[in-house]
Coordinates of N, CA, C and O and ligand atoms in Angstrom, one line a residue:
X3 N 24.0 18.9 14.7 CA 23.6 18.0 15.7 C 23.0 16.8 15.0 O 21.9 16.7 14.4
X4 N 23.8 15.8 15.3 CA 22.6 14.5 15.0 C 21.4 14.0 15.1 O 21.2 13.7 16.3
X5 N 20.6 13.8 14.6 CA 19.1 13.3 14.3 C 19.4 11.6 15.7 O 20.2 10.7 15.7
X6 N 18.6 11.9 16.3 CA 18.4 10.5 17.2 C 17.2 9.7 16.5 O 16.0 9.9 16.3
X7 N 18.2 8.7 16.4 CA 16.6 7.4 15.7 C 15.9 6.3 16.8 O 16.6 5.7 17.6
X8 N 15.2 6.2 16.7 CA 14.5 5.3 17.8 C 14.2 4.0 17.2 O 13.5 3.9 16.2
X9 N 14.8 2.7 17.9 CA 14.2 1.5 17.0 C 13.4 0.7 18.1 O 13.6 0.5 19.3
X10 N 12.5 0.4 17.5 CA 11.1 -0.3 18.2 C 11.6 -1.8 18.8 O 12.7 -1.7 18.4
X11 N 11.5 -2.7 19.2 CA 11.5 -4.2 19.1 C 10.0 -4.6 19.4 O 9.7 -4.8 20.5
X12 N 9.2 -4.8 18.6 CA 7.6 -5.2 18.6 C 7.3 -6.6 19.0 O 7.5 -7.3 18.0
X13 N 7.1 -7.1 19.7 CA 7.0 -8.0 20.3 C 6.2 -8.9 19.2 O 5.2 -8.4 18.7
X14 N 6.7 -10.3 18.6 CA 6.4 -11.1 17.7 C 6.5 -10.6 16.6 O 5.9 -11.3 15.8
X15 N 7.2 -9.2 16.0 CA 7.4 -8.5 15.0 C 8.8 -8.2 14.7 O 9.8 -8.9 14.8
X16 N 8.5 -7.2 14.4 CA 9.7 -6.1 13.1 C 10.4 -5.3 14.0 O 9.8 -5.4 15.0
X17 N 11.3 -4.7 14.1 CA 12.0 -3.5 14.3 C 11.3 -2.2 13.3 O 11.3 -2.2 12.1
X18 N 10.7 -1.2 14.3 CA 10.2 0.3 13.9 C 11.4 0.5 14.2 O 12.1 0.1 15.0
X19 N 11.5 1.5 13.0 CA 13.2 2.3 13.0 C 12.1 3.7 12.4 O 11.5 3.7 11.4
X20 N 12.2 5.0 13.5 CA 11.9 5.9 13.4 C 13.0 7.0 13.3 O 13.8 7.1 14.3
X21 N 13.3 8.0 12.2 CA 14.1 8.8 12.4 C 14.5 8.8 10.7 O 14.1 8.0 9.8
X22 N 15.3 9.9 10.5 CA 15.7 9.8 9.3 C 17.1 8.9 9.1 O 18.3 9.1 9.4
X23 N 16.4 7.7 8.4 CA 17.8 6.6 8.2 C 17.9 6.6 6.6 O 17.4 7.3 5.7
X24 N 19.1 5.4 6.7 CA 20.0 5.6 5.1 C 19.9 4.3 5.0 O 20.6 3.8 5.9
X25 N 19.3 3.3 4.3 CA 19.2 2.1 4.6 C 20.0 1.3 3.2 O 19.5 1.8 2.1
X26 N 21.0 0.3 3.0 CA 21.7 -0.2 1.7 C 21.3 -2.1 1.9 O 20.9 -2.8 2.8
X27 N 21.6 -2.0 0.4 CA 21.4 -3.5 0.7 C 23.0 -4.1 0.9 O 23.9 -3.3 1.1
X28 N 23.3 -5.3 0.8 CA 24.5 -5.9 0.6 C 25.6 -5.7 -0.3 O 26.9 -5.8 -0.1
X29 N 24.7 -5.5 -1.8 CA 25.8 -4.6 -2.8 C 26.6 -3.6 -2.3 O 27.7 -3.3 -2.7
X30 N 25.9 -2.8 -1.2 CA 25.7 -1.4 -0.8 C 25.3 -0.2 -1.8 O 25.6 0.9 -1.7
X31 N 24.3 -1.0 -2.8 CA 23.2 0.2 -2.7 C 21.8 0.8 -2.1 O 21.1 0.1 -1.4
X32 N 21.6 1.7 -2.3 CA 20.5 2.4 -1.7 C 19.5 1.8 -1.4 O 19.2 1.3 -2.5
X33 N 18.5 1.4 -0.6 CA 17.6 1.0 -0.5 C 16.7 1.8 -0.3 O 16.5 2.3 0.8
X34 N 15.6 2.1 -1.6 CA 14.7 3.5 -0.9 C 14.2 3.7 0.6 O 14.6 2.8 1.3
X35 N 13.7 4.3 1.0 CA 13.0 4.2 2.4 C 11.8 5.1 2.8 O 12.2 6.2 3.2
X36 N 10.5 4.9 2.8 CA 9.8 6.0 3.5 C 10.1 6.9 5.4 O 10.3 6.5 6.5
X37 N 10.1 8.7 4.6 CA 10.7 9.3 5.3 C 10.1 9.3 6.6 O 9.0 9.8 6.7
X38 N 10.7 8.7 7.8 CA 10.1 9.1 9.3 C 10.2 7.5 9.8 O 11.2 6.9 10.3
X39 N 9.2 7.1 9.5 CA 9.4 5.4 10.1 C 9.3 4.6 8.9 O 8.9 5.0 7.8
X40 N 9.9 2.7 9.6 CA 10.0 1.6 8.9 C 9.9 0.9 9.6 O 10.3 0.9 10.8
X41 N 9.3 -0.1 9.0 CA 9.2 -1.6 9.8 C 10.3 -2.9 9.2 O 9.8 -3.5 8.2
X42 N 11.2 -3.2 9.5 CA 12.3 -4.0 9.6 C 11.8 -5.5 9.5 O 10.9 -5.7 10.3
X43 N 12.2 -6.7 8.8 CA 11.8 -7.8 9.2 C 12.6 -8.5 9.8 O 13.8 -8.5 9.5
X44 N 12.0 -9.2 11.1 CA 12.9 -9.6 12.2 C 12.8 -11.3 12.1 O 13.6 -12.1 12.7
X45 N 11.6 -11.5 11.3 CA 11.0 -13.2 11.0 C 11.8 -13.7 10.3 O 11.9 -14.9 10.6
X46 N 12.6 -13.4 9.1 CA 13.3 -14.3 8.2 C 12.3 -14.2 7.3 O 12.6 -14.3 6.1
X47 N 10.8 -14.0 7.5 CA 9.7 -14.4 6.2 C 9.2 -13.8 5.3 O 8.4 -14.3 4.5
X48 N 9.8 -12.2 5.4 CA 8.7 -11.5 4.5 C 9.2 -11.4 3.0 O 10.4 -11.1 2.7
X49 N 8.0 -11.6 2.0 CA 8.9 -11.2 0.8 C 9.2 -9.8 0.1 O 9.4 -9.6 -1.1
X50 N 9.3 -8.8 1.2 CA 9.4 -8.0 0.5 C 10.7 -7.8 1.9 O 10.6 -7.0 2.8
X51 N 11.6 -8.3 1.7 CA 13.0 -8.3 3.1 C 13.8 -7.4 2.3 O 14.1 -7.8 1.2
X52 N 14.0 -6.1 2.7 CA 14.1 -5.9 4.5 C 13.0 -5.6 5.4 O 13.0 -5.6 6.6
X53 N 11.8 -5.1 4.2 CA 10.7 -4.7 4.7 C 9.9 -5.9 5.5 O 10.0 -7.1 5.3
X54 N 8.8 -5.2 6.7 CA 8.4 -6.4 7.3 C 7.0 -6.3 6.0 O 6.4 -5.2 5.5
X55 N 6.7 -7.7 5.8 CA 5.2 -7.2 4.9 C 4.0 -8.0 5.8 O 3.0 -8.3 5.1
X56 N 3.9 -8.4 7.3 CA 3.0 -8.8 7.8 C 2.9 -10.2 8.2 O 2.2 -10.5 9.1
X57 N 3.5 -11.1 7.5 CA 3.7 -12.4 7.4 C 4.6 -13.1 8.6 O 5.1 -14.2 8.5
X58 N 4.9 -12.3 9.6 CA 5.6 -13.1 10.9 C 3.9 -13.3 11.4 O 3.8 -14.3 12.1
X59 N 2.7 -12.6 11.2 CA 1.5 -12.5 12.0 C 1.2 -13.8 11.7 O 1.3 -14.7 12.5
X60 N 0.7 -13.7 9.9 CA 0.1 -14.9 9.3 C 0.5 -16.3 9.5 O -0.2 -17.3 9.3
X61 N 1.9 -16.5 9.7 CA 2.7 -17.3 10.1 C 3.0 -17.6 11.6 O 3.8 -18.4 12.0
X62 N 2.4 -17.1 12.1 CA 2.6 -16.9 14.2 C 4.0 -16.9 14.4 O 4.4 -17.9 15.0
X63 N 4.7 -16.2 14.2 CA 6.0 -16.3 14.2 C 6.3 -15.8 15.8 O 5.4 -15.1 16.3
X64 N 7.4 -16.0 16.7 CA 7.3 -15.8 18.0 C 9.0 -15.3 18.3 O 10.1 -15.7 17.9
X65 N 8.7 -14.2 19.1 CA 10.2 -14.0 19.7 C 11.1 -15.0 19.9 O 12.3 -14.8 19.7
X66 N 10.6 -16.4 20.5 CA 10.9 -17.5 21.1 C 11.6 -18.2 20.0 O 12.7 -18.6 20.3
X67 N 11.2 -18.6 18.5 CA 11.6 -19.0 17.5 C 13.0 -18.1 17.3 O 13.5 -16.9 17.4
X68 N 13.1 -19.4 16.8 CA 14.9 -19.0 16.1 C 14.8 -18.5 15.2 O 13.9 -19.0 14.4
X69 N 15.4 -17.4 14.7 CA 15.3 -16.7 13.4 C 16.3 -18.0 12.5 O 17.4 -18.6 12.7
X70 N 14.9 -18.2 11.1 CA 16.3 -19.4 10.1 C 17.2 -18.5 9.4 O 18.1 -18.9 8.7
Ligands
FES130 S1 8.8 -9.3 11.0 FE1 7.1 -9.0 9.8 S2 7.4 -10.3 8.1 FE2 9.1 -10.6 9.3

């Protein structure tokens, strides 16, 4: 049976992606991932992408803005 993952959309944030995922980068390799949940960056800003590192906050970043 498949594992169901649940992805968050956090209002002025990230995507929570709960569940056991497999996450690659564009090479398609592995991207580590802590087991259960993750926070996704949805801002274009964080430097640690794909991870969110808090910087849509510090930046007021808004659903309403265009992702660059
Ligand atoms: S969504 Fe948090 S840094 Fe981009």
């Amino acid at each position: 049976m498949m594992e169901t993952v649940k992805i968050d959309i956090v209002k002025d944030g990230p995507y929570i992606v709960t569940g056991s995922v497999e996450l690659f980068d564009s090479d398609e390799k592995p991207v580590p991932v802590k087991a259960g949940k993750v926070a996704l960056c949805r801002c274009g800003r964080s430097a640690e992408k794909p991870f969110c590192d808090g910087t849509h906050r510090k930046s007021g970043w808004s659903d309403t803005e265009p992702t660059p």
